[in-house]
PDB file of C-alpha atoms in Angstrom:
ATOM      1  CA  MET A   1    -144.362 119.945 119.039  1.00 57.00           C
ATOM      2  CA  PHE A   2    -141.965 121.125 116.333  1.00 56.00           C
ATOM      3  CA  THR A   3    -143.132 124.729 116.805  1.00 60.00           C
ATOM      4  CA  TRP A   4    -142.382 124.642 120.506  1.00 47.00           C
ATOM      5  CA  ILE A   5    -138.931 123.124 119.887  1.00 49.00           C
ATOM      6  CA  PHE A   6    -138.228 125.836 117.294  1.00 41.00           C
ATOM      7  CA  LEU A   7    -139.301 128.612 119.576  1.00 45.00           C
ATOM      8  CA  GLY A   8    -137.252 127.090 122.427  1.00 46.00           C
ATOM      9  CA  VAL A   9    -134.118 127.115 120.223  1.00 43.00           C
ATOM     10  CA  VAL A  10    -134.799 130.657 119.101  1.00 44.00           C
ATOM     11  CA  ALA A  11    -135.224 131.712 122.762  1.00 46.00           C
ATOM     12  CA  ILE A  12    -131.997 130.120 123.775  1.00 48.00           C
ATOM     13  CA  VAL A  13    -130.106 131.774 120.889  1.00 43.00           C
ATOM     14  CA  VAL A  14    -131.666 135.168 121.749  1.00 44.00           C
ATOM     15  CA  VAL A  15    -130.751 134.883 125.424  1.00 46.00           C
ATOM     16  CA  GLY A  16    -127.262 133.709 124.488  1.00 49.00           C
ATOM     17  CA  VAL A  17    -126.624 136.604 122.155  1.00 47.00           C
ATOM     18  CA  ALA A  18    -128.086 139.120 124.670  1.00 55.00           C
ATOM     19  CA  GLY A  19    -125.861 137.739 127.397  1.00 59.00           C
ATOM     20  CA  SER A  20    -122.710 137.854 125.207  1.00 65.00           C
ATOM     21  CA  THR A  21    -123.531 141.466 124.106  1.00 71.00           C
ATOM     22  CA  ALA A  22    -124.119 142.598 127.659  1.00 72.00           C
ATOM     23  CA  PHE A  23    -120.943 141.070 128.913  1.00 70.00           C
ATOM     24  CA  HIS A  24    -118.884 142.486 125.964  1.00 67.00           C
ATOM     25  CA  TRP A  25    -120.205 146.022 126.552  1.00 73.00           C
ATOM     26  CA  TRP A  26    -119.508 145.667 130.316  1.00 77.00           C
ATOM     27  CA  GLN A  27    -116.049 144.166 129.909  1.00 80.00           C
ATOM     28  CA  THR A  28    -114.676 146.309 127.085  1.00 85.00           C
ATOM     29  CA  PRO A  29    -114.263 149.578 129.066  1.00 85.00           C
ATOM     30  CA  ARG A  30    -112.551 147.583 131.810  1.00 92.00           C
ATOM     31  CA  ASP A  31    -110.133 146.008 129.336  1.00 91.00           C
ATOM     32  CA  LYS A  32    -109.386 149.421 127.906  1.00 94.00           C
ATOM     33  CA  GLN A  33    -108.767 150.847 131.362  1.00 94.00           C
ATOM     34  CA  ALA A  34    -106.370 148.022 132.085  1.00 93.00           C
ATOM     35  CA  ILE A  35    -104.523 148.718 128.833  1.00 93.00           C
ATOM     36  CA  GLU A  36    -104.222 152.403 129.714  1.00 95.00           C
ATOM     37  CA  GLN A  37    -102.724 151.426 133.040  1.00 94.00           C
ATOM     38  CA  ALA A  38    -100.304 148.987 131.316  1.00 93.00           C
ATOM     39  CA  ILE A  39     -99.102 151.626 128.940  1.00 94.00           C
ATOM     40  CA  GLY A  40     -98.525 154.182 131.728  1.00 94.00           C
ATOM     41  CA  PRO A  41     -97.904 157.909 131.740  1.00 96.00           C
ATOM     42  CA  VAL A  42     -96.662 158.039 128.137  1.00 96.00           C
ATOM     43  CA  HIS A  43    -100.240 157.581 127.028  1.00 97.00           C
ATOM     44  CA  ARG A  44    -102.581 160.410 126.122  1.00 96.00           C
ATOM     45  CA  TYR A  45    -105.604 161.249 123.988  1.00 97.00           C
ATOM     46  CA  VAL A  46    -105.844 163.998 121.355  1.00 98.00           C
ATOM     47  CA  ASP A  47    -108.865 165.375 119.532  1.00 97.00           C
ATOM     48  CA  VAL A  48    -108.791 164.885 115.805  1.00 97.00           C
ATOM     49  CA  ASP A  49    -111.816 166.007 113.795  1.00 94.00           C
ATOM     50  CA  GLY A  50    -114.038 165.633 116.831  1.00 95.00           C
ATOM     51  CA  HIS A  51    -112.902 162.057 117.559  1.00 97.00           C
ATOM     52  CA  ARG A  52    -110.549 160.856 120.290  1.00 97.00           C
ATOM     53  CA  MET A  53    -107.247 159.396 119.089  1.00 98.00           C
ATOM     54  CA  SER A  54    -104.937 157.447 121.333  1.00 98.00           C
ATOM     55  CA  VAL A  55    -101.201 158.109 121.139  1.00 98.00           C
ATOM     56  CA  ALA A  56     -98.067 157.550 123.179  1.00 98.00           C
ATOM     57  CA  VAL A  57     -95.185 159.949 123.377  1.00 98.00           C
ATOM     58  CA  GLN A  58     -91.753 158.881 124.679  1.00 97.00           C
ATOM     59  CA  GLY A  59     -88.363 160.489 124.835  1.00 96.00           C
ATOM     60  CA  SER A  60     -87.261 164.026 124.146  1.00 93.00           C
ATOM     61  CA  GLY A  61     -84.619 163.693 121.398  1.00 94.00           C
ATOM     62  CA  PRO A  62     -84.258 166.144 118.481  1.00 95.00           C
ATOM     63  CA  ARG A  63     -85.718 163.842 115.852  1.00 97.00           C
ATOM     64  CA  THR A  64     -89.407 162.969 115.958  1.00 98.00           C
ATOM     65  CA  LEU A  65     -90.087 159.375 114.967  1.00 98.00           C
ATOM     66  CA  VAL A  66     -93.681 158.375 114.150  1.00 98.00           C
ATOM     67  CA  LEU A  67     -94.595 154.645 114.521  1.00 98.00           C
ATOM     68  CA  MET A  68     -97.580 153.849 112.300  1.00 98.00           C
ATOM     69  CA  PRO A  69     -99.417 150.547 112.873  1.00 97.00           C
ATOM     70  CA  GLY A  70    -100.449 147.736 110.605  1.00 95.00           C
ATOM     71  CA  LEU A  71    -103.993 146.977 109.599  1.00 93.00           C
ATOM     72  CA  GLY A  72    -106.072 145.489 112.340  1.00 90.00           C
ATOM     73  CA  THR A  73    -103.310 145.623 114.929  1.00 93.00           C
ATOM     74  CA  PRO A  74    -105.318 145.121 118.158  1.00 92.00           C
ATOM     75  CA  GLU A  75    -103.236 147.430 120.374  1.00 95.00           C
ATOM     76  CA  PRO A  76    -100.504 149.411 118.562  1.00 96.00           C
ATOM     77  CA  ILE A  77     -98.907 151.054 121.600  1.00 97.00           C
ATOM     78  CA  LEU A  78     -98.309 147.656 123.306  1.00 94.00           C
ATOM     79  CA  ASP A  79     -97.371 146.311 119.850  1.00 93.00           C
ATOM     80  CA  PHE A  80     -94.503 148.740 119.378  1.00 96.00           C
ATOM     81  CA  ALA A  81     -93.568 149.028 123.062  1.00 94.00           C
ATOM     82  CA  PRO A  82     -90.145 147.361 123.133  1.00 94.00           C
ATOM     83  CA  LEU A  83     -89.042 149.085 119.944  1.00 96.00           C
ATOM     84  CA  ALA A  84     -90.364 152.465 120.998  1.00 97.00           C
ATOM     85  CA  GLN A  85     -88.666 152.262 124.341  1.00 96.00           C
ATOM     86  CA  ARG A  86     -85.261 151.686 122.669  1.00 97.00           C
ATOM     87  CA  LEU A  87     -85.762 154.421 120.027  1.00 98.00           C
ATOM     88  CA  ALA A  88     -86.856 156.887 122.695  1.00 97.00           C
ATOM     89  CA  GLU A  89     -83.339 156.809 124.254  1.00 97.00           C
ATOM     90  CA  GLN A  90     -82.178 159.200 121.564  1.00 97.00           C
ATOM     91  CA  ASN A  91     -85.364 160.398 119.925  1.00 98.00           C
ATOM     92  CA  THR A  92     -88.875 161.629 120.500  1.00 98.00           C
ATOM     93  CA  VAL A  93     -91.086 158.758 119.547  1.00 98.00           C
ATOM     94  CA  VAL A  94     -94.810 158.998 118.864  1.00 98.00           C
ATOM     95  CA  THR A  95     -96.888 155.873 118.502  1.00 98.00           C
ATOM     96  CA  ILE A  96    -100.200 156.436 116.661  1.00 98.00           C
ATOM     97  CA  GLU A  97    -103.232 154.373 117.112  1.00 98.00           C
ATOM     98  CA  ASN A  98    -105.262 155.051 113.940  1.00 98.00           C
ATOM     99  CA  PHE A  99    -109.007 155.427 114.287  1.00 98.00           C
ATOM    100  CA  GLY A 100    -110.562 152.007 114.847  1.00 96.00           C
ATOM    101  CA  LEU A 101    -107.454 150.558 116.461  1.00 97.00           C
ATOM    102  CA  GLY A 102    -106.448 150.109 120.093  1.00 96.00           C
ATOM    103  CA  LEU A 103    -107.940 152.776 122.339  1.00 97.00           C
ATOM    104  CA  SER A 104    -108.836 155.233 119.574  1.00 97.00           C
ATOM    105  CA  GLU A 105    -112.468 155.901 118.619  1.00 96.00           C
ATOM    106  CA  GLY A 106    -113.926 155.104 115.269  1.00 96.00           C
ATOM    107  CA  THR A 107    -114.716 157.559 112.448  1.00 97.00           C
ATOM    108  CA  ASP A 108    -116.950 157.802 109.387  1.00 95.00           C
ATOM    109  CA  ALA A 109    -114.218 159.685 107.423  1.00 96.00           C
ATOM    110  CA  PRO A 110    -112.984 157.961 104.247  1.00 95.00           C
ATOM    111  CA  ARG A 111    -110.193 155.546 104.760  1.00 97.00           C
ATOM    112  CA  THR A 112    -108.034 156.928 101.959  1.00 97.00           C
ATOM    113  CA  SER A 113    -104.338 157.321 102.388  1.00 97.00           C
ATOM    114  CA  GLU A 114    -104.727 161.090 102.273  1.00 97.00           C
ATOM    115  CA  SER A 115    -107.402 161.123 104.947  1.00 98.00           C
ATOM    116  CA  ILE A 116    -105.467 158.840 107.284  1.00 98.00           C
ATOM    117  CA  VAL A 117    -102.254 160.861 106.819  1.00 98.00           C
ATOM    118  CA  ASN A 118    -104.102 164.081 107.535  1.00 98.00           C
ATOM    119  CA  GLU A 119    -105.449 162.602 110.741  1.00 98.00           C
ATOM    120  CA  ILE A 120    -101.913 161.687 111.910  1.00 98.00           C
ATOM    121  CA  ARG A 121    -100.661 165.116 110.914  1.00 98.00           C
ATOM    122  CA  SER A 122    -103.424 166.701 112.994  1.00 98.00           C
ATOM    123  CA  ALA A 123    -102.546 164.583 115.987  1.00 98.00           C
ATOM    124  CA  LEU A 124     -98.887 165.601 115.735  1.00 98.00           C
ATOM    125  CA  THR A 125     -99.751 169.256 115.419  1.00 97.00           C
ATOM    126  CA  THR A 126    -102.001 169.040 118.476  1.00 97.00           C
ATOM    127  CA  LEU A 127     -99.158 167.398 120.404  1.00 97.00           C
ATOM    128  CA  GLY A 128     -96.943 170.426 119.466  1.00 96.00           C
ATOM    129  CA  LEU A 129     -94.570 168.292 117.385  1.00 96.00           C
ATOM    130  CA  ASP A 130     -93.416 169.854 114.156  1.00 91.00           C
ATOM    131  CA  GLY A 131     -91.854 168.100 111.248  1.00 86.00           C
ATOM    132  CA  PRO A 132     -90.017 167.007 109.239  1.00 97.00           C
ATOM    133  CA  TYR A 133     -90.772 163.541 110.842  1.00 98.00           C
ATOM    134  CA  VAL A 134     -89.065 160.130 110.430  1.00 98.00           C
ATOM    135  CA  LEU A 135     -91.973 157.861 109.526  1.00 98.00           C
ATOM    136  CA  MET A 136     -91.806 154.275 110.670  1.00 98.00           C
ATOM    137  CA  PRO A 137     -94.755 152.447 109.075  1.00 98.00           C
ATOM    138  CA  HIS A 138     -95.672 148.872 109.530  1.00 98.00           C
ATOM    139  CA  SER A 139     -97.545 146.814 106.979  1.00 96.00           C
ATOM    140  CA  ILE A 140    -100.465 148.806 105.448  1.00 97.00           C
ATOM    141  CA  SER A 141     -99.112 152.061 106.822  1.00 98.00           C
ATOM    142  CA  GLY A 142     -96.368 151.784 104.186  1.00 98.00           C
ATOM    143  CA  LEU A 143     -99.059 152.981 101.669  1.00 98.00           C
ATOM    144  CA  TYR A 144     -99.809 155.971 103.857  1.00 98.00           C
ATOM    145  CA  ALA A 145     -96.089 156.802 104.388  1.00 98.00           C
ATOM    146  CA  MET A 146     -95.400 156.577 100.660  1.00 98.00           C
ATOM    147  CA  TRP A 147     -98.373 158.956 100.014  1.00 98.00           C
ATOM    148  CA  TRP A 148     -96.953 161.307 102.674  1.00 98.00           C
ATOM    149  CA  ALA A 149     -93.461 161.153 101.331  1.00 98.00           C
ATOM    150  CA  THR A 150     -94.425 161.794  97.702  1.00 97.00           C
ATOM    151  CA  ASN A 151     -97.158 164.399  98.284  1.00 97.00           C
ATOM    152  CA  LEU A 152     -95.745 166.297 101.254  1.00 98.00           C
ATOM    153  CA  PRO A 153     -92.038 165.604 101.056  1.00 97.00           C
ATOM    154  CA  ASP A 154     -91.030 168.713 103.094  1.00 97.00           C
ATOM    155  CA  GLU A 155     -92.770 167.108 106.130  1.00 98.00           C
ATOM    156  CA  VAL A 156     -90.818 163.793 105.876  1.00 98.00           C
ATOM    157  CA  ALA A 157     -87.162 163.619 106.998  1.00 98.00           C
ATOM    158  CA  ALA A 158     -86.910 159.878 106.260  1.00 98.00           C
ATOM    159  CA  VAL A 159     -88.894 156.689 106.079  1.00 98.00           C
ATOM    160  CA  VAL A 160     -87.917 153.536 107.949  1.00 98.00           C
ATOM    161  CA  GLY A 161     -90.369 150.776 107.045  1.00 98.00           C
ATOM    162  CA  LEU A 162     -91.194 147.772 109.195  1.00 98.00           C
ATOM    163  CA  ASP A 163     -92.218 145.124 106.622  1.00 96.00           C
ATOM    164  CA  ASP A 164     -94.332 147.893 105.106  1.00 97.00           C
ATOM    165  CA  GLU A 165     -96.525 147.509 102.081  1.00 96.00           C
ATOM    166  CA  ARG A 166     -95.709 148.633  98.531  1.00 96.00           C
ATOM    167  CA  TYR A 167     -97.531 148.043  95.243  1.00 96.00           C
ATOM    168  CA  THR A 168     -97.709 144.395  94.416  1.00 95.00           C
ATOM    169  CA  THR A 169    -100.163 142.608  92.102  1.00 94.00           C
ATOM    170  CA  GLU A 170    -101.518 140.445  94.866  1.00 92.00           C
ATOM    171  CA  LEU A 171    -102.309 143.466  97.077  1.00 93.00           C
ATOM    172  CA  ALA A 172    -103.649 145.557  94.199  1.00 92.00           C
ATOM    173  CA  GLU A 173    -106.150 142.812  93.198  1.00 92.00           C
ATOM    174  CA  GLY A 174    -106.797 141.539  96.728  1.00 84.00           C
ATOM    175  CA  THR A 175    -110.203 141.195  98.444  1.00 82.00           C
ATOM    176  CA  PRO A 176    -110.853 142.199 102.068  1.00 81.00           C
ATOM    177  CA  GLU A 177    -109.725 139.600 104.607  1.00 78.00           C
ATOM    178  CA  TRP A 178    -112.817 140.138 106.706  1.00 79.00           C
ATOM    179  CA  PRO A 179    -116.475 140.705 105.513  1.00 81.00           C
ATOM    180  CA  GLY A 180    -118.227 143.873 106.596  1.00 82.00           C
ATOM    181  CA  TRP A 181    -120.721 141.969 108.766  1.00 84.00           C
ATOM    182  CA  MET A 182    -117.923 141.064 111.163  1.00 82.00           C
ATOM    183  CA  SER A 183    -118.462 144.521 112.687  1.00 84.00           C
ATOM    184  CA  THR A 184    -121.896 143.337 113.822  1.00 84.00           C
ATOM    185  CA  VAL A 185    -120.420 140.102 115.235  1.00 80.00           C
ATOM    186  CA  THR A 186    -117.823 142.213 117.041  1.00 84.00           C
ATOM    187  CA  ALA A 187    -120.411 144.582 118.515  1.00 78.00           C
ATOM    188  CA  LEU A 188    -122.435 141.633 119.802  1.00 79.00           C
ATOM    189  CA  GLY A 189    -119.426 140.208 121.579  1.00 80.00           C
ATOM    190  CA  GLY A 190    -119.013 137.325 119.152  1.00 77.00           C
ATOM    191  CA  VAL A 191    -115.316 137.812 118.532  1.00 83.00           C
ATOM    192  CA  ARG A 192    -114.618 138.017 122.258  1.00 82.00           C
ATOM    193  CA  ASP A 193    -116.518 134.721 122.720  1.00 77.00           C
ATOM    194  CA  LEU A 194    -114.625 132.991 119.949  1.00 77.00           C
ATOM    195  CA  ILE A 195    -111.255 134.061 121.313  1.00 77.00           C
ATOM    196  CA  ALA A 196    -112.262 133.011 124.818  1.00 74.00           C
ATOM    197  CA  LEU A 197    -113.420 129.577 123.631  1.00 71.00           C
ATOM    198  CA  ASP A 198    -110.266 128.920 121.736  1.00 61.00           C
ATOM    199  CA  THR A 199    -107.397 130.313 123.793  1.00 60.00           C
ATOM    200  CA  ARG A 200    -104.824 127.685 122.719  1.00 56.00           C
ATOM    201  CA  THR A 201    -105.273 126.413 119.179  1.00 52.00           C
ATOM    202  CA  ASP A 202    -106.993 129.507 117.639  1.00 55.00           C
ATOM    203  CA  TYR A 203    -108.423 127.121 114.914  1.00 49.00           C
ATOM    204  CA  LEU A 204    -110.367 130.041 113.387  1.00 54.00           C
ATOM    205  CA  GLY A 205    -107.184 131.989 112.785  1.00 57.00           C
ATOM    206  CA  LEU A 206    -108.630 135.158 114.319  1.00 61.00           C
ATOM    207  CA  ALA A 207    -105.591 136.057 116.358  1.00 65.00           C
ATOM    208  CA  ALA A 208    -103.086 133.329 115.306  1.00 66.00           C
ATOM    209  CA  ASP A 209    -100.514 135.680 113.890  1.00 70.00           C
ATOM    210  CA  TYR A 210    -100.434 137.769 117.042  1.00 75.00           C
ATOM    211  CA  ARG A 211    -100.205 134.699 119.276  1.00 70.00           C
ATOM    212  CA  GLU A 212     -97.306 133.285 117.329  1.00 72.00           C
ATOM    213  CA  SER A 213     -95.418 136.496 116.997  1.00 74.00           C
ATOM    214  CA  LEU A 214     -95.760 137.601 120.617  1.00 73.00           C
ATOM    215  CA  GLY A 215     -94.843 134.129 121.748  1.00 68.00           C
ATOM    216  CA  ASP A 216     -91.564 134.321 119.864  1.00 69.00           C
ATOM    217  CA  ALA A 217     -90.596 137.472 121.756  1.00 71.00           C
ATOM    218  CA  ASP A 218     -89.117 137.714 125.242  1.00 76.00           C
ATOM    219  CA  GLU A 219     -90.083 141.273 126.022  1.00 81.00           C
ATOM    220  CA  TYR A 220     -93.881 141.062 126.430  1.00 84.00           C
ATOM    221  CA  THR A 221     -95.073 140.116 129.869  1.00 84.00           C
ATOM    222  CA  PRO A 222     -97.932 137.618 130.050  1.00 83.00           C
ATOM    223  CA  GLU A 223    -100.199 140.553 131.127  1.00 85.00           C
ATOM    224  CA  GLN A 224     -99.216 142.633 128.103  1.00 86.00           C
ATOM    225  CA  GLN A 225     -99.867 139.645 125.755  1.00 84.00           C
ATOM    226  CA  GLU A 226    -103.266 139.025 127.316  1.00 85.00           C
ATOM    227  CA  LEU A 227    -104.306 142.641 127.071  1.00 87.00           C
ATOM    228  CA  TYR A 228    -102.984 142.846 123.481  1.00 86.00           C
ATOM    229  CA  LEU A 229    -105.177 139.849 122.543  1.00 84.00           C
ATOM    230  CA  ARG A 230    -108.214 141.141 124.421  1.00 87.00           C
ATOM    231  CA  ALA A 231    -108.107 144.263 122.250  1.00 90.00           C
ATOM    232  CA  TYR A 232    -108.854 142.022 119.289  1.00 87.00           C
ATOM    233  CA  SER A 233    -112.343 141.680 120.793  1.00 86.00           C
ATOM    234  CA  TRP A 234    -113.269 145.121 119.465  1.00 90.00           C
ATOM    235  CA  VAL A 235    -110.810 145.825 116.576  1.00 92.00           C
ATOM    236  CA  LEU A 236    -112.951 144.268 113.852  1.00 91.00           C
ATOM    237  CA  ASN A 237    -115.184 147.376 113.898  1.00 93.00           C
ATOM    238  CA  SER A 238    -116.665 149.293 111.097  1.00 95.00           C
ATOM    239  CA  THR A 239    -113.850 151.831 110.870  1.00 96.00           C
ATOM    240  CA  MET A 240    -111.124 149.184 110.568  1.00 95.00           C
ATOM    241  CA  LEU A 241    -113.224 147.028 108.148  1.00 94.00           C
ATOM    242  CA  THR A 242    -113.793 150.075 105.917  1.00 95.00           C
ATOM    243  CA  GLU A 243    -110.034 150.589 105.883  1.00 96.00           C
ATOM    244  CA  THR A 244    -109.644 146.948 104.964  1.00 94.00           C
ATOM    245  CA  ALA A 245    -112.080 147.299 102.071  1.00 94.00           C
ATOM    246  CA  ARG A 246    -110.136 150.349 100.847  1.00 95.00           C
ATOM    247  CA  GLU A 247    -106.715 148.618 100.898  1.00 95.00           C
ATOM    248  CA  ALA A 248    -106.501 147.549  97.222  1.00 95.00           C
ATOM    249  CA  GLU A 249    -107.485 151.057  96.057  1.00 96.00           C
ATOM    250  CA  ASN A 250    -104.867 152.623  98.297  1.00 96.00           C
ATOM    251  CA  VAL A 251    -102.329 150.125  96.928  1.00 96.00           C
ATOM    252  CA  ARG A 252    -103.117 151.043  93.320  1.00 96.00           C
ATOM    253  CA  ALA A 253    -102.844 154.741  94.235  1.00 95.00           C
ATOM    254  CA  ILE A 254     -99.044 154.337  94.757  1.00 95.00           C
ATOM    255  CA  GLU A 255     -98.336 152.208  91.724  1.00 95.00           C
ATOM    256  CA  GLY A 256     -94.995 153.345  90.298  1.00 95.00           C
ATOM    257  CA  ALA A 257     -94.224 155.618  93.225  1.00 96.00           C
ATOM    258  CA  THR A 258     -90.609 156.138  94.349  1.00 97.00           C
ATOM    259  CA  PHE A 259     -89.056 157.961  97.181  1.00 98.00           C
ATOM    260  CA  PRO A 260     -87.800 161.477  96.423  1.00 97.00           C
ATOM    261  CA  PRO A 261     -84.056 161.114  95.606  1.00 98.00           C
ATOM    262  CA  ALA A 262     -82.980 163.352  98.498  1.00 97.00           C
ATOM    263  CA  MET A 263     -85.102 161.476 101.095  1.00 98.00           C
ATOM    264  CA  PRO A 264     -83.355 158.721 103.139  1.00 98.00           C
ATOM    265  CA  ALA A 265     -85.380 155.544 103.238  1.00 98.00           C
ATOM    266  CA  MET A 266     -84.865 152.034 104.533  1.00 98.00           C
ATOM    267  CA  SER A 267     -87.195 149.058 104.786  1.00 97.00           C
ATOM    268  CA  PHE A 268     -86.787 146.169 107.140  1.00 97.00           C
ATOM    269  CA  LEU A 269     -88.434 143.175 105.438  1.00 97.00           C
ATOM    270  CA  ALA A 270     -89.460 139.928 107.178  1.00 94.00           C
ATOM    271  CA  SER A 271     -88.144 136.775 105.565  1.00 93.00           C
ATOM    272  CA  SER A 272     -91.624 135.174 105.892  1.00 90.00           C
ATOM    273  CA  SER A 273     -93.186 137.921 103.831  1.00 91.00           C
ATOM    274  CA  LEU A 274     -90.795 137.251 100.907  1.00 91.00           C
ATOM    275  CA  THR A 275     -92.190 133.699 100.843  1.00 91.00           C
ATOM    276  CA  ALA A 276     -95.850 134.822 101.151  1.00 88.00           C
ATOM    277  CA  ASP A 277     -95.688 137.374  98.278  1.00 91.00           C
ATOM    278  CA  PRO A 278     -93.108 136.815  95.540  1.00 92.00           C
ATOM    279  CA  GLU A 279     -93.119 140.536  94.610  1.00 95.00           C
ATOM    280  CA  TRP A 280     -92.550 141.704  98.178  1.00 95.00           C
ATOM    281  CA  GLU A 281     -88.798 142.405  97.924  1.00 95.00           C
ATOM    282  CA  SER A 282     -88.780 143.555  94.331  1.00 96.00           C
ATOM    283  CA  SER A 283     -91.626 146.053  95.074  1.00 96.00           C
ATOM    284  CA  HIS A 284     -89.451 147.620  97.794  1.00 97.00           C
ATOM    285  CA  ASP A 285     -86.412 147.716  95.445  1.00 97.00           C
ATOM    286  CA  ALA A 286     -88.580 149.442  92.811  1.00 97.00           C
ATOM    287  CA  ALA A 287     -89.368 152.338  95.188  1.00 97.00           C
ATOM    288  CA  ILE A 288     -85.664 153.240  95.501  1.00 97.00           C
ATOM    289  CA  SER A 289     -84.542 156.273  93.475  1.00 97.00           C
ATOM    290  CA  ASN A 290     -81.255 156.868  95.158  1.00 97.00           C
ATOM    291  CA  PRO A 291     -79.377 153.756  96.385  1.00 97.00           C
ATOM    292  CA  SER A 292     -76.826 155.787  98.211  1.00 97.00           C
ATOM    293  CA  ILE A 293     -79.360 156.734 100.906  1.00 98.00           C
ATOM    294  CA  GLN A 294     -82.145 154.241 100.275  1.00 98.00           C
ATOM    295  CA  ARG A 295     -81.906 150.502 100.955  1.00 97.00           C
ATOM    296  CA  VAL A 296     -83.760 147.321 101.845  1.00 97.00           C
ATOM    297  CA  SER A 297     -82.672 144.966 104.675  1.00 96.00           C
ATOM    298  CA  VAL A 298     -84.123 141.468 105.124  1.00 96.00           C
ATOM    299  CA  LEU A 299     -84.361 140.066 108.650  1.00 95.00           C
ATOM    300  CA  ASP A 300     -85.499 136.572 109.786  1.00 93.00           C
ATOM    301  CA  GLY A 301     -88.868 136.492 111.213  1.00 88.00           C
ATOM    302  CA  HIS A 302     -92.555 137.098 111.197  1.00 87.00           C
ATOM    303  CA  HIS A 303     -94.504 139.995 109.590  1.00 91.00           C
ATOM    304  CA  TYR A 304     -94.531 141.601 112.987  1.00 92.00           C
ATOM    305  CA  LEU A 305     -90.763 141.254 112.997  1.00 92.00           C
ATOM    306  CA  PHE A 306     -90.209 144.113 115.520  1.00 93.00           C
ATOM    307  CA  HIS A 307     -91.707 141.931 118.229  1.00 90.00           C
ATOM    308  CA  ALA A 308     -88.644 139.614 118.371  1.00 89.00           C
ATOM    309  CA  GLN A 309     -86.170 141.905 116.548  1.00 93.00           C
ATOM    310  CA  ALA A 310     -86.720 145.135 118.428  1.00 94.00           C
ATOM    311  CA  SER A 311     -83.072 145.427 119.553  1.00 95.00           C
ATOM    312  CA  THR A 312     -81.557 144.846 116.116  1.00 96.00           C
ATOM    313  CA  ILE A 313     -84.037 147.153 114.385  1.00 97.00           C
ATOM    314  CA  ALA A 314     -83.532 149.975 116.929  1.00 97.00           C
ATOM    315  CA  GLU A 315     -79.762 149.743 116.592  1.00 98.00           C
ATOM    316  CA  MET A 316     -79.789 149.677 112.784  1.00 98.00           C
ATOM    317  CA  THR A 317     -82.353 152.473 112.646  1.00 98.00           C
ATOM    318  CA  GLN A 318     -80.340 154.716 114.875  1.00 98.00           C
ATOM    319  CA  LYS A 319     -77.208 154.222 112.831  1.00 97.00           C
ATOM    320  CA  PHE A 320     -79.115 154.916 109.621  1.00 98.00           C
ATOM    321  CA  LEU A 321     -80.522 158.118 111.024  1.00 97.00           C
ATOM    322  CA  ASP A 322     -77.198 159.278 112.405  1.00 97.00           C
ATOM    323  CA  ASP A 323     -75.576 158.610 109.012  1.00 97.00           C
ATOM    324  CA  HIS A 324     -78.261 160.247 106.801  1.00 97.00           C
ATOM    325  CA  VAL A 325     -80.676 162.376 108.816  1.00 94.00           C
ATOM    326  CA  PRO A 326     -79.085 165.585 110.268  1.00 92.00           C
ATOM    327  CA  VAL A 327     -80.332 166.617 113.701  1.00 90.00           C
ATOM    328  CA  PRO A 328     -82.768 169.554 113.325  1.00 82.00           C
TER     329      PRO A 328
END
């Protein structure tokens, strides 16, 4: 009797997993198509090292601003949309979806700062956009922007960080937030199921930050918010998780780094991040080599502070660029 019960339970589990996987693989391309339509004509794909990278290009101004996403951001183009739209009024704005994020494909290339920067550089070259660029990194992309600014300074006109990472003890000694086996759960549709089962409380914390931050903003339609969160169903993939595992190493690689003295730089820091990491503000201050053109501004809000503060950030960024970054 026990054997039959056991086999029955196994059969139910197998059928359930198979059904979840089939639905996930059927629904994902439809979700991606809906996201493409929501983004509109500014969206395009470029080939980078044989893989398809998703980008958005807006505006035609003389400065080229490059919006660089945070780690695990489900859909970067929707993520940055209100900010990008404002900045594009006077600039050319490129939003990058790093491999493993949003609509971009995955890659087996190393997730070092150098490798990720070179992928972005390749995408910009393919788009016919020459530097020097104004880099606008969010979160982990601060590591990549600092590598870019210190190793290839002639390509960087300025850096405007959006609660971007620096070297802190916590980050340098940190462990990955998600285990590697989450990529298997994702591929089997498990993350999609968990989000669908928990659309209100998000007790597992999978998408809690995004729900809270988007909910605080007025500029994301219900459809955009839904599509943004659907993208979380596939973002915990092997490429993104490899990047997660490499984070501490990439943090240690910029220990002691400062911006070149002639490079304008500004970081917008979220008040919540100062509470979460006691070294957050001091680590940004430590990267300043020339206070006359490099500064830190603290704004009230969430780590994704540009969701609710798009207007303020765009206005302050434009003034900073007009004051310190000559038009090419």
